Coordinates of C-alpha atoms in Angstrom, one line a residue:
Chain A
M24 CA -35.1 30.4 12.8
E25 CA -33.6 27.6 14.9
I26 CA -29.9 27.2 15.5
I27 CA -28.6 23.7 16.2
R28 CA -25.0 23.0 17.1
S29 CA -25.0 19.3 18.0
V30 CA -24.7 16.6 15.3
K31 CA -26.9 14.2 17.4
E32 CA -29.6 16.8 18.0
M33 CA -29.6 17.7 14.3
Q34 CA -29.9 14.1 13.3
N35 CA -32.8 13.5 15.7
K36 CA -34.5 16.7 14.5
M37 CA -34.2 15.5 10.9
K38 CA -35.6 12.1 11.7
E39 CA -38.7 13.9 12.9
L40 CA -39.0 16.2 10.0
A41 CA -38.0 13.9 7.1
S42 CA -41.4 12.2 7.3
Q43 CA -43.6 15.2 6.4
E44 CA -41.4 17.8 4.8
T45 CA -39.3 18.3 1.8
I46 CA -35.9 19.4 2.9
G47 CA -33.7 21.9 1.0
F48 CA -30.1 22.2 2.1
V49 CA -27.4 24.8 1.4
P50 CA -24.0 23.7 2.8
T51 CA -21.6 26.6 3.4
M52 CA -18.4 27.7 5.1
G53 CA -20.2 30.9 6.2
Y54 CA -19.2 34.6 5.6
F55 CA -22.2 34.9 3.4
H56 CA -22.4 37.0 0.3
E57 CA -25.2 37.3 -2.3
G58 CA -24.1 34.0 -3.9
H59 CA -25.0 32.1 -0.7
L60 CA -28.1 34.1 -0.1
A61 CA -29.4 33.4 -3.6
L62 CA -29.0 29.6 -2.9
M63 CA -30.8 30.0 0.4
T64 CA -33.6 32.0 -1.2
E65 CA -34.0 29.3 -3.8
A66 CA -34.0 26.6 -1.1
V67 CA -36.7 28.4 0.8
S68 CA -38.9 28.8 -2.2
E69 CA -38.6 25.2 -3.4
N70 CA -38.9 23.3 -0.1
S71 CA -41.1 23.2 3.0
I72 CA -38.0 23.3 5.3
A73 CA -34.8 25.1 4.3
I74 CA -31.6 24.5 6.1
T75 CA -28.1 25.9 5.8
S76 CA -24.9 24.7 7.5
I77 CA -22.0 26.9 8.5
F78 CA -18.9 24.9 9.0
V79 CA -15.3 25.9 8.0
N80 CA -14.2 22.3 7.1
P81 CA -10.5 21.8 8.1
L82 CA -10.3 18.7 5.9
Q83 CA -10.6 20.6 2.7
F84 CA -7.8 23.0 3.5
G85 CA -4.2 22.1 2.6
P86 CA -1.4 22.5 5.1
N87 CA -0.4 25.8 3.4
E88 CA -3.9 27.1 2.8
D89 CA -5.9 29.8 4.5
F90 CA -7.9 27.8 7.1
D91 CA -7.1 30.3 9.9
K92 CA -7.3 33.3 7.6
Y93 CA -10.7 32.2 6.2
P94 CA -13.1 35.0 7.1
R95 CA -15.8 34.3 9.8
D96 CA -18.6 36.4 11.1
E97 CA -21.3 34.2 12.5
K98 CA -23.4 37.0 14.0
R99 CA -23.8 38.6 10.6
D100 CA -24.4 35.3 8.9
L101 CA -27.2 34.4 11.2
R102 CA -28.9 37.7 10.6
L103 CA -28.6 37.4 6.8
A104 CA -29.8 33.7 6.8
E105 CA -32.8 34.7 8.8
E106 CA -33.7 37.4 6.3
T107 CA -33.8 34.7 3.5
G108 CA -36.4 32.7 5.5
I109 CA -34.1 29.8 6.3
D110 CA -35.7 27.6 8.9
I111 CA -32.6 26.0 10.5
V112 CA -29.0 26.9 10.7
F113 CA -26.7 23.9 11.5
A114 CA -23.4 25.3 12.9
P115 CA -21.5 22.4 14.5
E116 CA -18.2 22.5 16.4
Q117 CA -15.2 21.0 14.8
K118 CA -14.8 18.4 17.6
D119 CA -18.4 17.3 17.1
M120 CA -17.9 16.8 13.3
Y121 CA -14.5 15.1 13.7
P122 CA -14.5 13.6 17.3
V123 CA -11.9 10.9 16.6
E124 CA -9.3 10.0 14.1
M125 CA -11.2 8.7 11.1
T126 CA -11.0 5.1 9.9
V127 CA -12.9 5.9 6.6
A128 CA -11.0 7.9 4.0
M129 CA -12.7 9.2 0.9
S130 CA -10.8 10.2 -2.2
M131 CA -11.8 11.4 -5.6
T132 CA -10.2 9.7 -8.5
N133 CA -11.7 11.5 -11.5
R134 CA -12.6 15.2 -12.2
V135 CA -9.9 16.3 -9.7
D136 CA -6.5 16.4 -11.5
T137 CA -7.4 19.6 -13.3
L138 CA -8.5 23.2 -12.5
C139 CA -8.3 23.9 -8.8
G140 CA -7.9 20.3 -7.9
R141 CA -4.4 20.2 -9.5
S142 CA -3.0 22.8 -7.1
R143 CA -5.1 21.7 -4.2
P144 CA -4.3 18.0 -3.7
G145 CA -6.8 16.5 -1.3
H146 CA -9.1 19.5 -1.3
F147 CA -12.0 17.6 -3.0
D148 CA -11.4 14.6 -0.8
G149 CA -12.2 16.8 2.1
V150 CA -15.2 18.3 0.4
G151 CA -16.6 14.9 -0.4
T152 CA -16.1 13.7 3.1
V153 CA -17.8 16.6 4.8
L154 CA -20.7 16.5 2.3
T155 CA -21.2 12.8 3.0
K156 CA -21.3 13.6 6.7
L157 CA -23.7 16.5 6.2
F158 CA -26.0 14.6 3.8
N159 CA -26.2 11.8 6.5
I160 CA -26.9 14.3 9.3
I161 CA -29.4 16.4 7.4
S162 CA -31.0 13.9 5.0
P163 CA -32.0 16.6 2.5
D164 CA -34.2 16.1 -0.6
R165 CA -32.4 18.8 -2.5
V166 CA -29.0 20.3 -2.1
Y167 CA -27.9 23.7 -3.6
F168 CA -24.5 24.8 -4.9
G169 CA -23.3 27.8 -6.9
L170 CA -21.8 27.3 -10.4
K171 CA -18.9 29.5 -9.4
D172 CA -17.4 26.4 -7.8
A173 CA -18.1 24.5 -11.0
Q174 CA -15.5 21.8 -10.2
Q175 CA -17.1 21.3 -6.8
V176 CA -20.5 20.9 -8.5
A177 CA -19.0 18.2 -10.8
I178 CA -17.6 16.4 -7.8
V179 CA -20.9 16.6 -5.9
D180 CA -22.6 15.2 -9.0
A181 CA -20.2 12.2 -9.0
L182 CA -20.6 11.8 -5.2
I183 CA -24.3 11.6 -5.4
E184 CA -24.3 9.3 -8.4
D185 CA -21.5 7.0 -7.2
L186 CA -22.8 6.6 -3.6
N187 CA -26.6 6.7 -4.5
F188 CA -27.4 9.6 -2.1
P189 CA -31.2 10.2 -2.4
V190 CA -30.6 13.9 -3.0
E191 CA -31.2 16.1 -6.0
L192 CA -28.3 18.4 -7.0
I193 CA -29.3 21.9 -7.9
A194 CA -26.6 24.3 -9.2
L195 CA -27.4 28.0 -9.6
P196 CA -25.7 30.7 -11.6
T197 CA -22.7 32.6 -10.2
V198 CA -23.7 35.9 -8.5
R199 CA -21.6 38.8 -9.6
E200 CA -20.7 42.4 -8.5
P201 CA -22.0 45.2 -10.7
D202 CA -18.6 45.2 -12.6
G203 CA -18.8 41.4 -13.2
L204 CA -16.5 40.1 -10.4
A205 CA -17.8 36.8 -9.1
K206 CA -18.9 37.2 -5.4
S207 CA -16.6 35.3 -3.0
S208 CA -15.9 35.4 0.7
R209 CA -12.2 35.9 -0.2
N210 CA -12.8 39.2 -2.2
V211 CA -12.5 41.1 1.1
N212 CA -8.8 40.1 1.3
L213 CA -7.9 41.8 -2.1
K214 CA -5.9 45.0 -2.0
T215 CA -7.7 48.1 -3.5
K216 CA -5.6 47.9 -6.7
E217 CA -6.2 44.2 -7.0
R218 CA -9.9 44.6 -6.6
K219 CA -10.0 46.9 -9.6
E220 CA -7.9 44.5 -11.7
A221 CA -10.0 41.5 -10.7
V222 CA -12.8 42.5 -13.1
W223 CA -10.5 41.2 -15.8
L224 CA -11.3 37.6 -14.9
S225 CA -14.9 37.8 -15.9
R226 CA -14.1 40.2 -18.8
A227 CA -11.5 37.8 -20.2
L228 CA -13.9 34.8 -19.8
E229 CA -16.7 36.7 -21.6
T230 CA -14.3 37.5 -24.4
G231 CA -13.4 33.9 -24.7
R232 CA -17.1 32.9 -24.9
Q233 CA -17.7 35.5 -27.5
M234 CA -15.0 33.9 -29.6
A235 CA -17.0 30.6 -29.5
V236 CA -20.2 32.5 -30.4
D237 CA -18.3 33.9 -33.4
G238 CA -17.4 30.4 -34.5
Q239 CA -14.0 29.8 -33.0
Q240 CA -13.8 26.1 -32.2
N241 CA -10.2 25.7 -31.3
P242 CA -9.9 25.6 -27.5
A243 CA -6.2 26.5 -27.6
I244 CA -6.8 29.8 -29.4
I245 CA -9.5 30.8 -26.9
V246 CA -7.3 29.8 -23.9
K247 CA -4.4 31.9 -25.2
E248 CA -6.6 35.0 -25.6
V249 CA -8.0 34.7 -22.1
T250 CA -4.5 34.1 -20.7
D251 CA -3.1 37.1 -22.4
L252 CA -5.9 39.4 -21.3
I253 CA -5.5 38.5 -17.7
K254 CA -1.7 38.7 -17.9
N255 CA -1.8 42.2 -19.5
H256 CA -4.4 43.7 -17.2
T257 CA -3.7 42.3 -13.8
S258 CA -0.8 42.0 -11.3
G259 CA -1.9 38.5 -10.4
T260 CA -0.3 35.2 -11.2
T261 CA -2.4 33.0 -13.4
D262 CA -2.8 29.5 -11.9
Y263 CA -4.7 28.1 -14.9
V264 CA -6.9 29.0 -17.8
E265 CA -8.6 25.9 -19.1
L266 CA -11.3 24.9 -21.4
L267 CA -12.7 21.4 -20.7
S268 CA -15.9 19.3 -21.1
Y269 CA -18.4 19.7 -18.4
P270 CA -19.2 18.1 -16.0
N271 CA -16.6 15.4 -16.9
L272 CA -13.8 17.9 -16.9
E273 CA -11.8 16.2 -19.7
P274 CA -9.7 18.0 -22.3
V275 CA -11.5 18.7 -25.6
H276 CA -10.0 19.2 -29.1
S277 CA -12.9 21.1 -30.4
I278 CA -15.8 23.0 -28.9
D279 CA -18.5 20.5 -30.0
Q280 CA -20.2 19.9 -26.6
Q281 CA -21.0 21.6 -23.3
V282 CA -17.7 23.0 -22.0
I283 CA -16.4 25.1 -19.1
L284 CA -13.9 27.9 -19.6
A285 CA -12.3 28.5 -16.2
V286 CA -9.6 30.6 -14.6
A287 CA -7.8 30.9 -11.3
V288 CA -5.6 33.9 -10.5
K289 CA -3.5 34.4 -7.4
F290 CA -3.4 38.0 -6.1
S291 CA -1.3 38.9 -3.1
G292 CA -4.4 39.1 -0.9
A293 CA -6.5 36.2 -2.3
R294 CA -6.7 33.6 -5.0
L295 CA -9.8 34.1 -7.2
I296 CA -11.6 31.7 -9.5
D297 CA -14.3 32.2 -12.1
N298 CA -15.8 30.3 -15.0
L299 CA -18.4 30.3 -17.7
I300 CA -20.2 27.1 -18.9
F301 CA -21.5 27.2 -22.5
D302 CA -22.6 24.9 -25.3
A303 CA -21.0 24.3 -28.7
D304 CA -22.5 27.6 -30.0
G305 CA -21.2 29.6 -27.1
N306 CA -24.7 29.9 -25.5
L307 CA -24.3 30.4 -21.7
I308 CA -25.6 27.6 -19.5
R309 CA -27.0 29.5 -16.5
R310 CA -28.4 26.7 -14.3
L311 CA -27.8 23.0 -14.1
R312 CA -30.6 20.9 -12.7
Chain B
M18 CA -42.9 -10.3 0.0
E19 CA -41.8 -7.9 -2.7
I20 CA -38.7 -8.3 -4.9
I21 CA -37.2 -5.1 -6.2
R22 CA -34.2 -5.2 -8.7
S23 CA -33.8 -1.5 -9.6
V24 CA -31.8 0.9 -7.5
K25 CA -34.1 3.8 -8.6
E26 CA -37.3 1.9 -7.8
M27 CA -35.9 0.8 -4.4
Q28 CA -35.0 4.4 -3.5
N29 CA -38.4 5.7 -4.5
K30 CA -40.1 3.0 -2.5
M31 CA -38.0 3.9 0.6
K32 CA -38.8 7.6 0.2
E33 CA -42.4 6.6 0.6
L34 CA -41.9 4.2 3.5
A35 CA -39.3 6.1 5.5
S36 CA -42.0 8.4 6.7
Q37 CA -44.2 6.0 8.6
E38 CA -42.1 2.9 9.3
T39 CA -39.0 1.8 11.1
I40 CA -36.8 0.0 8.6
G41 CA -34.6 -3.0 9.6
F42 CA -32.0 -4.0 7.0
V43 CA -29.9 -7.2 6.6
P44 CA -27.3 -6.8 3.8
T45 CA -26.1 -10.1 2.4
M46 CA -24.4 -11.8 -0.5
G47 CA -27.1 -14.5 -0.5
Y48 CA -26.8 -18.3 -0.2
F49 CA -28.5 -18.1 3.1
H50 CA -27.8 -20.2 6.1
E51 CA -29.2 -20.0 9.6
G52 CA -26.8 -17.1 10.4
H53 CA -28.5 -14.9 7.8
L54 CA -32.0 -16.2 8.7
A55 CA -31.4 -15.3 12.4
L56 CA -30.5 -11.8 11.4
M57 CA -33.7 -11.6 9.3
T58 CA -35.9 -13.0 12.0
E59 CA -34.5 -10.3 14.4
A60 CA -35.0 -7.6 11.8
V61 CA -38.6 -8.7 11.3
S62 CA -39.3 -8.8 15.0
E63 CA -37.8 -5.3 15.8
N64 CA -39.1 -3.2 12.8
S65 CA -42.3 -2.5 11.0
I66 CA -40.6 -3.1 7.7
A67 CA -37.7 -5.7 7.3
I68 CA -35.6 -5.7 4.2
T69 CA -32.7 -7.9 3.0
S70 CA -30.4 -7.3 0.1
I71 CA -28.8 -10.1 -2.0
F72 CA -25.8 -8.8 -3.9
V73 CA -22.5 -10.5 -4.5
N74 CA -20.4 -7.4 -4.4
P75 CA -17.5 -7.7 -6.9
L76 CA -15.7 -4.7 -5.2
Q77 CA -14.9 -6.7 -2.0
F78 CA -13.3 -9.7 -3.8
G79 CA -9.6 -9.5 -4.6
P80 CA -8.3 -10.5 -8.1
N81 CA -7.4 -14.0 -6.9
E82 CA -10.5 -14.5 -4.7
D83 CA -13.6 -16.5 -5.2
F84 CA -16.1 -14.1 -6.8
D85 CA -17.1 -16.5 -9.6
K86 CA -17.0 -19.5 -7.2
Y87 CA -19.0 -17.8 -4.5
P88 CA -22.2 -19.9 -4.2
R89 CA -25.5 -18.5 -5.5
D90 CA -29.0 -19.9 -5.3
E91 CA -31.5 -17.1 -5.5
K92 CA -34.6 -19.3 -5.8
R93 CA -33.8 -21.0 -2.5
D94 CA -32.8 -17.6 -0.9
L95 CA -36.2 -16.0 -1.8
R96 CA -38.1 -19.0 -0.3
L97 CA -36.1 -18.9 2.9
A98 CA -36.3 -15.1 3.2
E99 CA -40.1 -15.3 2.8
E100 CA -40.3 -17.8 5.6
T101 CA -38.7 -15.3 8.0
G102 CA -41.4 -12.7 7.3
I103 CA -39.0 -10.4 5.4
D104 CA -41.1 -7.7 3.6
I105 CA -38.7 -6.7 0.7
V106 CA -35.8 -8.4 -1.0
F107 CA -33.5 -6.0 -2.8
A108 CA -31.6 -7.9 -5.5
P109 CA -29.9 -5.5 -7.9
E110 CA -27.9 -6.2 -11.0
Q111 CA -24.2 -5.4 -10.9
K112 CA -24.6 -2.9 -13.8
D113 CA -27.2 -1.0 -11.8
M114 CA -25.0 -0.9 -8.7
Y115 CA -21.9 0.0 -10.6
P116 CA -23.1 1.7 -13.8
V117 CA -20.0 3.8 -14.5
E118 CA -16.3 3.9 -13.4
M119 CA -16.5 5.4 -10.0
T120 CA -15.0 8.8 -9.2
V121 CA -15.4 8.3 -5.4
A122 CA -13.0 5.8 -3.8
M123 CA -13.5 4.8 -0.1
S124 CA -10.7 3.2 1.9
M125 CA -10.4 2.1 5.5
T126 CA -7.3 3.3 7.3
N127 CA -7.7 1.6 10.7
R128 CA -9.0 -1.8 11.9
V129 CA -8.0 -3.3 8.6
D130 CA -4.3 -4.2 8.7
T131 CA -5.0 -7.2 10.9
L132 CA -7.0 -10.5 10.9
C133 CA -8.6 -11.0 7.4
G134 CA -7.9 -7.5 6.3
R135 CA -4.1 -8.2 6.2
S136 CA -4.5 -11.0 3.6
R137 CA -7.3 -9.3 1.8
P138 CA -6.1 -5.9 0.8
G139 CA -9.0 -3.7 -0.4
H140 CA -11.6 -6.1 0.9
F141 CA -13.0 -3.8 3.5
D142 CA -12.8 -0.8 1.1
G143 CA -15.2 -2.7 -1.1
V144 CA -17.4 -3.6 1.9
G145 CA -17.5 0.0 3.1
T146 CA -18.3 1.3 -0.5
V147 CA -21.2 -1.2 -1.1
L148 CA -22.7 -0.6 2.4
T149 CA -22.5 3.2 1.9
K150 CA -24.5 2.7 -1.4
L151 CA -27.0 0.3 0.2
F152 CA -27.5 2.6 3.3
N153 CA -28.3 5.4 0.9
I154 CA -30.6 3.3 -1.2
I155 CA -32.5 1.7 1.7
S156 CA -32.3 4.4 4.4
P157 CA -32.6 1.9 7.2
D158 CA -33.1 2.7 10.9
R159 CA -31.3 -0.5 12.0
V160 CA -28.8 -2.6 10.2
Y161 CA -28.0 -6.2 11.3
F162 CA -24.7 -8.1 11.0
G163 CA -23.4 -11.4 12.5
L164 CA -20.5 -11.4 14.9
K165 CA -18.9 -14.2 12.9
D166 CA -17.6 -11.4 10.7
A167 CA -16.3 -9.5 13.7
Q168 CA -13.9 -7.4 11.7
Q169 CA -16.7 -6.4 9.4
V170 CA -18.8 -5.4 12.4
A171 CA -15.8 -3.3 13.6
I172 CA -15.5 -1.6 10.2
V173 CA -19.3 -1.0 9.9
D174 CA -19.1 0.6 13.4
A175 CA -16.4 3.0 12.2
L176 CA -18.3 3.7 8.9
I177 CA -21.5 4.7 10.7
E178 CA -19.6 6.8 13.3
D179 CA -17.2 8.5 10.9
L180 CA -19.8 9.3 8.2
N181 CA -22.7 10.0 10.6
F182 CA -25.1 7.5 9.0
P183 CA -28.4 7.7 10.9
V184 CA -28.4 4.0 11.4
E185 CA -28.2 1.8 14.5
L186 CA -25.7 -1.2 14.2
I187 CA -27.0 -4.4 15.7
A188 CA -24.5 -7.4 15.8
L189 CA -25.9 -10.8 16.7
P190 CA -24.1 -14.0 17.9
T191 CA -22.5 -16.4 15.4
V192 CA -24.9 -19.3 14.5
R193 CA -23.2 -22.7 14.7
E194 CA -23.6 -26.2 13.5
P195 CA -24.4 -28.8 16.3
D196 CA -20.7 -29.7 16.5
G197 CA -19.7 -26.0 16.9
L198 CA -18.6 -25.1 13.3
A199 CA -19.7 -21.5 12.5
K200 CA -22.2 -21.4 9.7
S201 CA -20.9 -20.0 6.5
S202 CA -21.9 -20.0 2.8
R203 CA -18.4 -21.4 2.1
N204 CA -18.8 -24.5 4.2
V205 CA -20.4 -26.4 1.3
N206 CA -17.0 -26.2 -0.5
L207 CA -15.2 -28.2 2.2
K208 CA -14.1 -31.8 1.4
T209 CA -15.7 -34.4 3.7
K210 CA -12.4 -34.8 5.7
E211 CA -12.0 -31.1 6.0
R212 CA -15.6 -30.7 7.2
K213 CA -14.8 -33.0 10.1
E214 CA -11.5 -31.3 11.0
A215 CA -13.2 -27.9 10.8
V216 CA -14.7 -28.4 14.2
W217 CA -11.3 -27.7 15.7
L218 CA -11.6 -24.0 14.9
S219 CA -14.4 -23.4 17.4
R220 CA -12.9 -26.1 19.8
A221 CA -9.5 -24.4 19.9
L222 CA -11.1 -20.9 20.4
E223 CA -13.2 -22.3 23.3
T224 CA -10.1 -23.8 24.8
G225 CA -8.4 -20.4 24.5
R226 CA -11.3 -18.6 26.2
Q227 CA -11.3 -21.2 29.0
M228 CA -7.6 -20.3 29.7
A229 CA -8.7 -16.7 30.2
V230 CA -11.5 -17.9 32.5
D231 CA -8.9 -19.8 34.4
G232 CA -6.9 -16.7 34.9
Q233 CA -4.4 -16.7 32.0
Q234 CA -3.8 -13.1 31.1
N235 CA -1.0 -13.5 28.6
P236 CA -2.3 -13.3 25.0
A237 CA 0.8 -15.0 23.6
I238 CA 0.3 -18.1 25.6
I239 CA -3.4 -18.4 24.6
V240 CA -2.5 -17.7 20.9
K241 CA 0.1 -20.4 21.0
E242 CA -2.2 -23.0 22.4
V243 CA -5.0 -22.2 19.9
T244 CA -2.4 -22.3 17.0
D245 CA -1.1 -25.7 18.2
L246 CA -4.5 -27.3 18.5
I247 CA -5.5 -26.2 15.0
K248 CA -2.1 -27.3 13.5
N249 CA -2.3 -30.7 15.3
H250 CA -5.9 -31.5 14.4
T251 CA -6.5 -30.2 10.9
S252 CA -4.9 -30.4 7.4
G253 CA -5.6 -26.7 6.9
T254 CA -3.0 -23.9 6.8
T255 CA -3.5 -21.3 9.5
D256 CA -3.7 -17.8 8.1
Y257 CA -3.7 -16.2 11.6
V258 CA -4.6 -16.7 15.2
E259 CA -4.9 -13.3 17.0
L260 CA -6.0 -11.9 20.2
L261 CA -6.8 -8.1 19.9
S262 CA -8.9 -5.4 21.6
Y263 CA -12.4 -5.2 20.3
P264 CA -13.7 -3.3 18.3
N265 CA -10.5 -1.3 17.9
L266 CA -8.6 -4.4 16.8
E267 CA -5.3 -3.3 18.4
P268 CA -2.7 -5.6 20.0
V269 CA -3.0 -6.1 23.7
H270 CA -0.3 -7.0 26.2
S271 CA -2.7 -8.3 28.8
I272 CA -6.3 -9.5 28.8
D273 CA -7.7 -6.6 30.8
Q274 CA -10.4 -5.4 28.5
Q275 CA -12.9 -6.7 25.9
V276 CA -11.0 -8.7 23.4
I277 CA -11.5 -10.9 20.3
L278 CA -9.8 -14.2 19.8
A279 CA -9.9 -15.0 16.1
V280 CA -8.7 -17.6 13.6
A281 CA -8.6 -18.1 9.9
V282 CA -7.7 -21.4 8.4
K283 CA -7.3 -22.2 4.7
F284 CA -8.6 -25.7 3.6
S285 CA -8.3 -26.8 0.0
G286 CA -12.0 -26.2 -0.5
A287 CA -12.6 -23.1 1.5
R288 CA -11.0 -20.5 3.8
L289 CA -12.8 -20.5 7.2
I290 CA -12.9 -17.9 9.9
D291 CA -14.2 -18.0 13.5
N292 CA -13.9 -15.9 16.6
L293 CA -15.0 -15.4 20.2
I294 CA -15.3 -12.0 21.9
F295 CA -14.9 -12.0 25.7
D296 CA -14.2 -9.7 28.6
A297 CA -11.2 -9.6 30.9
D298 CA -12.7 -12.5 32.9
G299 CA -13.3 -14.7 29.8
N300 CA -17.0 -14.1 29.9
L301 CA -18.4 -14.5 26.4
I302 CA -19.9 -11.3 24.7
R303 CA -22.9 -12.7 22.8
R304 CA -24.4 -9.6 21.3
L305 CA -23.2 -6.1 20.6
R306 CA -25.8 -3.4 20.4

């Protein structure tokens, strides 16, 4: 496994490789958990060269967000990446990714004023900007994301379509702890009591999905049930519980299409998100491709 | 010469080619004049595959600008392109380039609130957006622009640097009529009298540059002379005469670095622009690379 830290070097390397190989790319902010590793394993199995990037992107953190607190452990990440069979880790310095004040500003005008985007203004602008840079540096054929960050997947889908990136978007299912909690780098910041309560995010979502399976078509009734379950069983503050079309992320009046049921809950140690995507009959959508 | 009209087809074609060839790309809005043809000839001579695009990009025209009036003659363009040795012409339909309302918005935050950018709000946002799309569709190694659109060259420079496009920017000298008038697709819209007066744009710029050669270091004195010459010899309305650093496009207090002396003049039939780029001694910069 090769580790490259210079943008220029990475770009030259990819110019060489792009000719003969199919390139699979997993962009990350590091501090790997099984979710990341599942993406890497898939990238390794589907491509002749698999690459991951580790870069905690300052542009996608708000002024009051946890950029400094965001967990980092590069040594462990490199070991875990190597075990998946990843060929190249791209781990650039911040000053190499953002050497000068930028002239080009990217912003997202749809799919953002809802879910996490509503409470994180500018977050997906930063995500879109860094992914544009990484796509140009790596020139991947396929790019891998987890469905846990379903709004991010919807934004990447729009980014690729709107700007014609020659990249295939592959979104894989959320990886969960044995009790159902979605894996996240932020889980380590939960207090012990909060970690126990956190299982109620996935449990409430699953209850909501079961209501759709049982014929409930009214989004408001499902959203209320999910909201109540989380309120009654956790000490966290619910940021949102929403049921929207997917990937357009628009309000629906009836569950007659593919939808996302999503929650965000703020605990004292970390803000957690989770979601389920399902069709009109409540059947889980496990993998977008 | 091959003509391709579908974005998807173009992208597939380029995936094939990118491996073995170096790709030179000349993005245009068509209605070719010698300026365009010089760029194509250079692209043909420097690359194994040379491509031009013809696309009048609605996104870079303001609501009161000349999108409908912009001259078009595809048949003639294809003949002229073929004569230069161009391998592929990419001429997409508007609905293929902009099939849905875009989620991603790009805007330029530096280098735009001056020269043409000041009177054309959003123009360079549209230029940046369409070039991002074209770069992603074509995946060129080198991209060619004329220095006549010097502010556009400065914007493309920032676009490539900020977003890490793996593309080399090559800017070639302005091609001129025998009397010095810069070639432009819009020249055909000038009235006969205006066409004669229009020579005073290049003549005034050259006078300004000669003042720098003769030791004049005060930008304000040069700008006043150029302004007066155009005012006294044409019926046009001067949009701006400016002397700025290049390519940063910031005001200078003394000519002690590479600068651009640029003008824009509105005639009844067309708005014309011209510029000279020169160093602290007044020596003309003919080609940026």
